[in-house]
PDB file of C-alpha atoms and ligand atoms in Angstrom:
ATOM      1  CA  UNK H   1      15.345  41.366   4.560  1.00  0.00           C
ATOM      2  CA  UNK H   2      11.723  40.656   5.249  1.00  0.00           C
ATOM      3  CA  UNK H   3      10.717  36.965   4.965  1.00  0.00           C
ATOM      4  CA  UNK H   4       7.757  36.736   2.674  1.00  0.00           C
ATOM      5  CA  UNK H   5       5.728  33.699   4.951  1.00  0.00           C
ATOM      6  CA  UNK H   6       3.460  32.382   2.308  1.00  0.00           C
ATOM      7  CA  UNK H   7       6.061  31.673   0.367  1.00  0.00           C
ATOM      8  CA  UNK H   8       8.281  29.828   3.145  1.00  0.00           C
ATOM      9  CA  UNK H   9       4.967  27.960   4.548  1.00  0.00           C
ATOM     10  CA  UNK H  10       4.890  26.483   1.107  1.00  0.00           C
ATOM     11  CA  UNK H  11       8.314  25.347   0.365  1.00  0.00           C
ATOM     12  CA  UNK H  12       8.180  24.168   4.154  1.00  0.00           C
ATOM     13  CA  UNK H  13       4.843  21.988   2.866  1.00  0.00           C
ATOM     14  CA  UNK H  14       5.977  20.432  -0.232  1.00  0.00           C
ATOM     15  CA  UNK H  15       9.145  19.108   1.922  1.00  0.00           C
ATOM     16  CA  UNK H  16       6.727  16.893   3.135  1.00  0.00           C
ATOM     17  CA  UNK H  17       6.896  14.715   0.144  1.00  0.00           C
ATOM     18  CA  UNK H  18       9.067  12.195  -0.032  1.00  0.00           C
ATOM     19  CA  UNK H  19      12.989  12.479  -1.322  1.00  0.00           C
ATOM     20  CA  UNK H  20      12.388  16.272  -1.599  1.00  0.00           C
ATOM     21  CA  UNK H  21      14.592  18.549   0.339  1.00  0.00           C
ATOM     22  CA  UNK H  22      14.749  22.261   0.320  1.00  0.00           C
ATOM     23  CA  UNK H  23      16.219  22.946  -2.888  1.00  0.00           C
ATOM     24  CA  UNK H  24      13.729  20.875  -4.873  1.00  0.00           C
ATOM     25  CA  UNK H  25      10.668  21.764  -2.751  1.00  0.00           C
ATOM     26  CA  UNK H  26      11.917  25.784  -3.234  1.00  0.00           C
ATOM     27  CA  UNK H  27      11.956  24.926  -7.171  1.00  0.00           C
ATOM     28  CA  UNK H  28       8.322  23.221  -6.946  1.00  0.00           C
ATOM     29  CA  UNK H  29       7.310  26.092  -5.331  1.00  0.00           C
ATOM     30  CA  UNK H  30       8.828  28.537  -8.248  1.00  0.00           C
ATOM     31  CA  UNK H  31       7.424  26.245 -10.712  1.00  0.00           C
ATOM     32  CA  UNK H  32       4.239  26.339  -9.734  1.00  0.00           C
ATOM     33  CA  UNK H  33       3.925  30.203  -8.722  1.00  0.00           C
ATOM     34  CA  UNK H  34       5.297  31.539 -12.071  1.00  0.00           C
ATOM     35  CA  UNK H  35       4.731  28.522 -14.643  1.00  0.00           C
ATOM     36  CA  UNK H  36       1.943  26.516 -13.793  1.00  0.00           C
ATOM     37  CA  UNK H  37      -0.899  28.813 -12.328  1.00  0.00           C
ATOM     38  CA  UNK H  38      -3.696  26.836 -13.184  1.00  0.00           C
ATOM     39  CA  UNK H  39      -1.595  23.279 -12.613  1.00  0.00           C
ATOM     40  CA  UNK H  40      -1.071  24.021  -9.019  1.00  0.00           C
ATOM     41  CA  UNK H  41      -4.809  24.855  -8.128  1.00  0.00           C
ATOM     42  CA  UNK H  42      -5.500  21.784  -9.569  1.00  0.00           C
ATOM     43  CA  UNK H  43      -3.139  20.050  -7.702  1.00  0.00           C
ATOM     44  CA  UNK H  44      -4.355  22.076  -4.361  1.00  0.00           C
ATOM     45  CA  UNK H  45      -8.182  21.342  -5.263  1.00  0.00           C
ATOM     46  CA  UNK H  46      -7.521  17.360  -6.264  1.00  0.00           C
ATOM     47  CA  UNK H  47      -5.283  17.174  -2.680  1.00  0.00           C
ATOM     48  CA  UNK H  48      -7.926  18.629  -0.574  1.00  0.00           C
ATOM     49  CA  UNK H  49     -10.662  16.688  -2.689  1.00  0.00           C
ATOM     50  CA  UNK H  50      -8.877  13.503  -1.374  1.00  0.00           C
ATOM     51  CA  UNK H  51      -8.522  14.493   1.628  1.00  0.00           C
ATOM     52  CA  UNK H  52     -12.303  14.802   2.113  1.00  0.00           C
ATOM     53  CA  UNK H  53     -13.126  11.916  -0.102  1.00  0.00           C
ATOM     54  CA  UNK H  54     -10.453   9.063   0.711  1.00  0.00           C
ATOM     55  CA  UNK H  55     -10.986   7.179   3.177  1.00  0.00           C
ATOM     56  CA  UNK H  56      -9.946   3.362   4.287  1.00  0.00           C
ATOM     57  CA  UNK H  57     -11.697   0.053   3.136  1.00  0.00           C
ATOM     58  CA  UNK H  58     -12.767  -0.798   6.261  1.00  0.00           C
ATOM     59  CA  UNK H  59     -12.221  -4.694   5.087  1.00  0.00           C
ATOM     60  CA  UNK H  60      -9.090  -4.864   3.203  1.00  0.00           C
ATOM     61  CA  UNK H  61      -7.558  -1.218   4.401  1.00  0.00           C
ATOM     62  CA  UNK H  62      -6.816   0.116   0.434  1.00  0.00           C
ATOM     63  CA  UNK H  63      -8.131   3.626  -0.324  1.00  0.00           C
ATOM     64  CA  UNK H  64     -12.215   3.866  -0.908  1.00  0.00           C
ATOM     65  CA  UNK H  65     -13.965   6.770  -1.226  1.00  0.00           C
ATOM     66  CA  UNK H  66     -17.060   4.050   0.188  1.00  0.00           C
ATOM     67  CA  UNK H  67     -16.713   2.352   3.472  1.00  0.00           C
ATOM     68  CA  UNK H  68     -16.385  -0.944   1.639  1.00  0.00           C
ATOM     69  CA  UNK H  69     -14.334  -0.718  -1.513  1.00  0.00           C
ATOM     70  CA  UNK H  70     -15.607  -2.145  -4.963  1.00  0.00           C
ATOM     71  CA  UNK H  71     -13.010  -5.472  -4.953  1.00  0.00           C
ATOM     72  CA  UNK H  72     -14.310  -6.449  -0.844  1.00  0.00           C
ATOM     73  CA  UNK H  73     -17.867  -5.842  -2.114  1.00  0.00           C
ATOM     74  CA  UNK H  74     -17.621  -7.738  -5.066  1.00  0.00           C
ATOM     75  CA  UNK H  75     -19.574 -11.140  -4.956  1.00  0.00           C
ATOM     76  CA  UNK H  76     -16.979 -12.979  -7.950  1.00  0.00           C
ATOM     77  CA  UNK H  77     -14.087 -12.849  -5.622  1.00  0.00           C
ATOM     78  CA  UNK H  78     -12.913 -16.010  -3.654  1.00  0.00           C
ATOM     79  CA  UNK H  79     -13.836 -14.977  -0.468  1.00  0.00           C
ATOM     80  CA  UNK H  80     -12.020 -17.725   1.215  1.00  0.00           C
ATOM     81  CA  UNK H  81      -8.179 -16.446  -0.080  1.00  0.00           C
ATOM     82  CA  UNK H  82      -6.891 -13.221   1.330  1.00  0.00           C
ATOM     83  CA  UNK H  83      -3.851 -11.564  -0.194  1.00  0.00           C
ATOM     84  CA  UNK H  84      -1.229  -9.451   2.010  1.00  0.00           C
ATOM     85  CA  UNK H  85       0.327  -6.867  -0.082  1.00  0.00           C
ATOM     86  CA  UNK H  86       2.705  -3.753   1.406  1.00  0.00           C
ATOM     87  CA  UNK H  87       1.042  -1.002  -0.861  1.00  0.00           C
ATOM     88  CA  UNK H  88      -2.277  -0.081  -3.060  1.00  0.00           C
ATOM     89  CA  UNK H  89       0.461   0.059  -5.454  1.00  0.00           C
ATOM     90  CA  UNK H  90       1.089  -4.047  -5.126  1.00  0.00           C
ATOM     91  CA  UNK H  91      -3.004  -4.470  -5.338  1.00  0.00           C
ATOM     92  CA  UNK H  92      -3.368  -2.939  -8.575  1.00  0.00           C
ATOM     93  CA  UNK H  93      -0.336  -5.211  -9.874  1.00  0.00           C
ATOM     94  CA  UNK H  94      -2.052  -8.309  -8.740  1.00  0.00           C
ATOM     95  CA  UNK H  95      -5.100  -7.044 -10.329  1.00  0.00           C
ATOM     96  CA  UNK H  96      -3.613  -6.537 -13.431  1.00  0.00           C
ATOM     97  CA  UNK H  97      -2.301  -9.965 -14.102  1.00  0.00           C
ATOM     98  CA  UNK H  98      -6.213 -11.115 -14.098  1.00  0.00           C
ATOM     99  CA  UNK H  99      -4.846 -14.011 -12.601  1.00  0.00           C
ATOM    100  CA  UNK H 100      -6.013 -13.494  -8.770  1.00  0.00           C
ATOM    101  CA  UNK H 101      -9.822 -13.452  -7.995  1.00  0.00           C
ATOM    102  CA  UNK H 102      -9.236 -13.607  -3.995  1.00  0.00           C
ATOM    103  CA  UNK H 103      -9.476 -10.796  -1.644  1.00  0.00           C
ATOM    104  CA  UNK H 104      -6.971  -8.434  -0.244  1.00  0.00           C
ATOM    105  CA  UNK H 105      -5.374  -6.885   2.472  1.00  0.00           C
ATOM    106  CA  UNK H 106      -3.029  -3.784   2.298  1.00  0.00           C
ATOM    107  CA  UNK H 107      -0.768  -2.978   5.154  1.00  0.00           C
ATOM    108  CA  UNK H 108       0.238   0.696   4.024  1.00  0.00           C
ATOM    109  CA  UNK H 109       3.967   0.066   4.826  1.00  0.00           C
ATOM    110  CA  UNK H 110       6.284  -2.939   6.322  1.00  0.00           C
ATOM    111  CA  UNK H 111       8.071  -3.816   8.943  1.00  0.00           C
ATOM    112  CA  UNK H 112      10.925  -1.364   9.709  1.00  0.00           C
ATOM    113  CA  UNK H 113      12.706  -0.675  12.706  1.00  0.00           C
ATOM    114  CA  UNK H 114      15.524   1.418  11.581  1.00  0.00           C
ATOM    115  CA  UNK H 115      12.279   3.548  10.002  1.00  0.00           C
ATOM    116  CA  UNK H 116      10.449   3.333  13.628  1.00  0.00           C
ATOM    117  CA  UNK H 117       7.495   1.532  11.804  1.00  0.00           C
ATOM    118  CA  UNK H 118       6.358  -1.234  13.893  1.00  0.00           C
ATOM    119  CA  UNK H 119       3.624  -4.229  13.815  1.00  0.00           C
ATOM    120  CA  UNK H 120       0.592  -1.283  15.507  1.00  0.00           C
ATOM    121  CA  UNK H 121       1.700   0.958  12.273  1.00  0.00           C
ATOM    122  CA  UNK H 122       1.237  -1.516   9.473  1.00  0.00           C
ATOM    123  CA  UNK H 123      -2.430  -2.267  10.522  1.00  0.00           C
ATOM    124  CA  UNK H 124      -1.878  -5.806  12.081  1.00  0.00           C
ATOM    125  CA  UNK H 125      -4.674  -5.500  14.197  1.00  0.00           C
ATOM    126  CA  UNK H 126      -7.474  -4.609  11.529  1.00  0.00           C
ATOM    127  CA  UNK H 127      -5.691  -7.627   9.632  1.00  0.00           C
ATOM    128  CA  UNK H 128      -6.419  -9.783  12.584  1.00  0.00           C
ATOM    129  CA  UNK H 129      -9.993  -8.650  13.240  1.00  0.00           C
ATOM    130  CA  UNK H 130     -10.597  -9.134   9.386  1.00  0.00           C
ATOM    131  CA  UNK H 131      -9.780 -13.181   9.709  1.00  0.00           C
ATOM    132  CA  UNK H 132     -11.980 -12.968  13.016  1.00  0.00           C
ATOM    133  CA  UNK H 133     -15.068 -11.930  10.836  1.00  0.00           C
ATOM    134  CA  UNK H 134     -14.495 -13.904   7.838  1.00  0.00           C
ATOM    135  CA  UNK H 135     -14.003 -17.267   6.671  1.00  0.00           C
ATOM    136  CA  UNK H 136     -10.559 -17.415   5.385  1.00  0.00           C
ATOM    137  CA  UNK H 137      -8.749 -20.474   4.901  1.00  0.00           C
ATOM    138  CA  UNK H 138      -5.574 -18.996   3.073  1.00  0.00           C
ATOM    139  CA  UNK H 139      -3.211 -16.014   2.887  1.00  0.00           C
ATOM    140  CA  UNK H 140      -0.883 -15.368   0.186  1.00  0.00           C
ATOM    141  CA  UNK H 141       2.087 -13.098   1.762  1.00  0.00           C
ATOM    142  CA  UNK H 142       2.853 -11.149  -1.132  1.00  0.00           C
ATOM    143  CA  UNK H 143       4.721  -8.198   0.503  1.00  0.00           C
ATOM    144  CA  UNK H 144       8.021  -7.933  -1.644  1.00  0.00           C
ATOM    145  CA  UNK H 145      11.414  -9.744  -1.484  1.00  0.00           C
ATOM    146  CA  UNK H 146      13.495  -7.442   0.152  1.00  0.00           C
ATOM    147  CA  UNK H 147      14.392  -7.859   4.091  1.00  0.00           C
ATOM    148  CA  UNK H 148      11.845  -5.849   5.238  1.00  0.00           C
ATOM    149  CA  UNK H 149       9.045  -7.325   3.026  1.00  0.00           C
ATOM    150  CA  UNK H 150      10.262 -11.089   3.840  1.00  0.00           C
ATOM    151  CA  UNK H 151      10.776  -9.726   8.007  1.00  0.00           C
ATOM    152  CA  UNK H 152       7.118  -8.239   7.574  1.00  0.00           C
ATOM    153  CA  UNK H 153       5.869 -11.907   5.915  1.00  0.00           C
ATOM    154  CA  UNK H 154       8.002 -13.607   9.199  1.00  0.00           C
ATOM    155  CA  UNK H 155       6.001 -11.600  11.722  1.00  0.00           C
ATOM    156  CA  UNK H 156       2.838 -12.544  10.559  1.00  0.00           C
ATOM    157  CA  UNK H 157       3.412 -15.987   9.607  1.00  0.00           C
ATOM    158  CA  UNK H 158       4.355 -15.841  13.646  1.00  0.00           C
ATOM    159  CA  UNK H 159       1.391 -13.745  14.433  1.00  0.00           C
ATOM    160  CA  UNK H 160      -1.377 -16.574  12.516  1.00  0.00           C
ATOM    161  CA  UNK H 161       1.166 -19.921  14.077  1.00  0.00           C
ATOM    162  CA  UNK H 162      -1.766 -21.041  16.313  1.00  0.00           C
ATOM    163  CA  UNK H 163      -4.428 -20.631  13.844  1.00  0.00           C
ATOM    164  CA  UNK H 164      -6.185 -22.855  10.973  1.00  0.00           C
ATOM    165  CA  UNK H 165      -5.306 -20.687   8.392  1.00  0.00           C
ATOM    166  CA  UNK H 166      -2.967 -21.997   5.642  1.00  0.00           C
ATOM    167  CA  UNK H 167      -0.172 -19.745   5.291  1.00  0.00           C
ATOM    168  CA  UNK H 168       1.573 -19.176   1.690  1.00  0.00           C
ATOM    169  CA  UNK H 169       4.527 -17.130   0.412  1.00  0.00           C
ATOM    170  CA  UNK H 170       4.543 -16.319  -3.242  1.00  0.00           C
ATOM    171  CA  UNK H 171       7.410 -18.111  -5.031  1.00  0.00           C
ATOM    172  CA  UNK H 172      10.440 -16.578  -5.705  1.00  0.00           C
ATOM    173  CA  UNK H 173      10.052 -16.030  -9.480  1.00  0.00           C
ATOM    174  CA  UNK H 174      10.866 -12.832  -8.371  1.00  0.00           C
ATOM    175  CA  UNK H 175      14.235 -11.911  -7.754  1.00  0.00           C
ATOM    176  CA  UNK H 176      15.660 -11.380  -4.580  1.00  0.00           C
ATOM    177  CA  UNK H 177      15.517  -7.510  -3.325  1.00  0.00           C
ATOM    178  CA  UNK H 178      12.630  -8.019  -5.586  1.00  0.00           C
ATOM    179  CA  UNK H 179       9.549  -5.353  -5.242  1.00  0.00           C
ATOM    180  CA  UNK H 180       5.957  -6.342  -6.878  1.00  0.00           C
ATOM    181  CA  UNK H 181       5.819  -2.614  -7.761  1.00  0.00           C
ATOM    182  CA  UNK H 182       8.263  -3.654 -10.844  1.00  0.00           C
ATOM    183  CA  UNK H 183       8.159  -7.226 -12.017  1.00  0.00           C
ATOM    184  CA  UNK H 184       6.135  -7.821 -15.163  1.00  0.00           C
ATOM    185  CA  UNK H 185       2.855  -8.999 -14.779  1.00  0.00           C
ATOM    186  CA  UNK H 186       3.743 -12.662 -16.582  1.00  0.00           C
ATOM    187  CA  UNK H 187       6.136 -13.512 -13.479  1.00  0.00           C
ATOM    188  CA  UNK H 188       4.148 -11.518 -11.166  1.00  0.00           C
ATOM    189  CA  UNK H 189       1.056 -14.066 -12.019  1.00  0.00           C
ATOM    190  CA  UNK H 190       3.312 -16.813 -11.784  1.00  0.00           C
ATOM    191  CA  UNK H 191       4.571 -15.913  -8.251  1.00  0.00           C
ATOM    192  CA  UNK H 192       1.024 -16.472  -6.916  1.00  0.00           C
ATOM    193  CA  UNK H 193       0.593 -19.619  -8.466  1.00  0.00           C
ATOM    194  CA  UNK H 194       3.355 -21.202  -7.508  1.00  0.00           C
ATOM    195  CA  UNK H 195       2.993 -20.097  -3.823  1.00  0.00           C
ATOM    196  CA  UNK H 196       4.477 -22.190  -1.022  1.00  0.00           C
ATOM    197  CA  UNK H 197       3.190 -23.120   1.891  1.00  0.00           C
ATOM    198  CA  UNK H 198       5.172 -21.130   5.197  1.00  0.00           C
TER     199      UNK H 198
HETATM  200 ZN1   ZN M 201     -11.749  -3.305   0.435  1.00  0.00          ZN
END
C-alpha cells in the first residue's frame, strides 16, 4: 500500500505537542483535513505568525513580540522587586491579582533531572546578568510548590547566597504539590504578601 507522506509528515508534526501520541495526533490530523478546513489554516497561519513575531523579553525572558516587553518597560512597576515564576502562564496569574507592581522573571521550565532539564535550560544565566544590570534588592521565588518548583527555588536561593539581594519564598497559602497555574487569585495575592524570607 502506498504511504501517502503529507499525510504521515503531519500526524508525525502534531506528535510534537505535548500528551499527544499517535492515535490522537492521527485524529487531529482527520479533524482538521475533513472538518475544519478553514480552522486549521488558521491555526497554520497564527503558528507561523508566532514564529516570526515572538520573540524573548530580553529583561524578564516572557514572550514579546518587542525586544523589551510592555510590563519591563513600564515606568509604574517597582523596579527594585523581581519576581521568579516557572511559566508566562504564572506571570499572567500574578498579574491578575493586581496585587504585585514589581518586575518579573520567567524561567520557561524548572529544575528537572529525571526530564534532563538542568540550571543552563531554565535561563539562569540571563537571570543572573539581569540582577548584574539592575538594582534589585528582592526576589520573590514564586515557582510552584511541587518538588521540582521548591528544588528550582533551592538552586537559586544557592546560586544568589553570596549576594545582597534579599531572598523571599511566597508563603505556603498554597497547598503543597501546589501549582500557581490553579490557585484562585485571593490566595494567590496572599502568597506574595506573606512571603518569607529564604
Ligand atoms: Zn519583559
Amino acid at each position: 500500500m502506498q504511504k501517502i507522506e503529507t499525510l504521515e509528515e503531519l500526524v508525525n508534526a502534531l506528535k510534537c505537542l505535548p500528551g499527544v501520541g499517535p492515535k490522537s495526533a492521527l485524529r487531529m490530523a482527520y479533524h482538521l483535513l475533513q472538518r475544519d478546513r478553514k480552522g486549521a489554516k488558521k491555526l497554520a497561519d497564527n503558528i507561523s505568525n508566532a514564529l516570526e513575531y515572538l520573540g524573548h523579553c530580553k529583561l524578564c525572558n516572557d514572550f514579546s513580540e518587542q525586544p523589551i516587553c510592555a510590563i519591563c518597560q513600564s515606568a509604574k512597576r517597582d523596579a527594585k522587586i523581581l519576581c521568579v515564576v516557572e511559566m508566562p502562564t504564572d506571570l499572567l496569574m500574578l498579574e491578575q491579582t493586581h496585587s504585585y507592581k514589581g518586575m518579573y522573571f520567567v524561567l520557561m521550565g524548572r529544575l528537572s533531572p529525571l526530564d534532563g532539564v538542568g540550571p543552563k535550560d531554565i535561563h539562569l544565566g540571563k537571570l543572573i546578568q539581569r540582577l548584574k544590570d539592575s538594582d534589585i534588592t528582592e526576589i520573590i521565588l514564586a515557582t510552584n510548590f511541587t518538588v521540582e518548583g521548591n528544588a528550582t527555588a533551592q538552586y537559586i536561593r544557592e546560586l544568589l547566597k553570596d549576594t545582597k539581594i534579599k531572598i523571599t519564598r511566597i508563603a505556603r497559602g498554597l497547598p503543597m504539590g501546589g501549582e500557581i497555574e490553579y490557585v484562585d487569585s485571593g490566595t494567590l495575592a496572599q502568597a506574595v504578601v506573606e512571603r518569607k524570607t529564604l
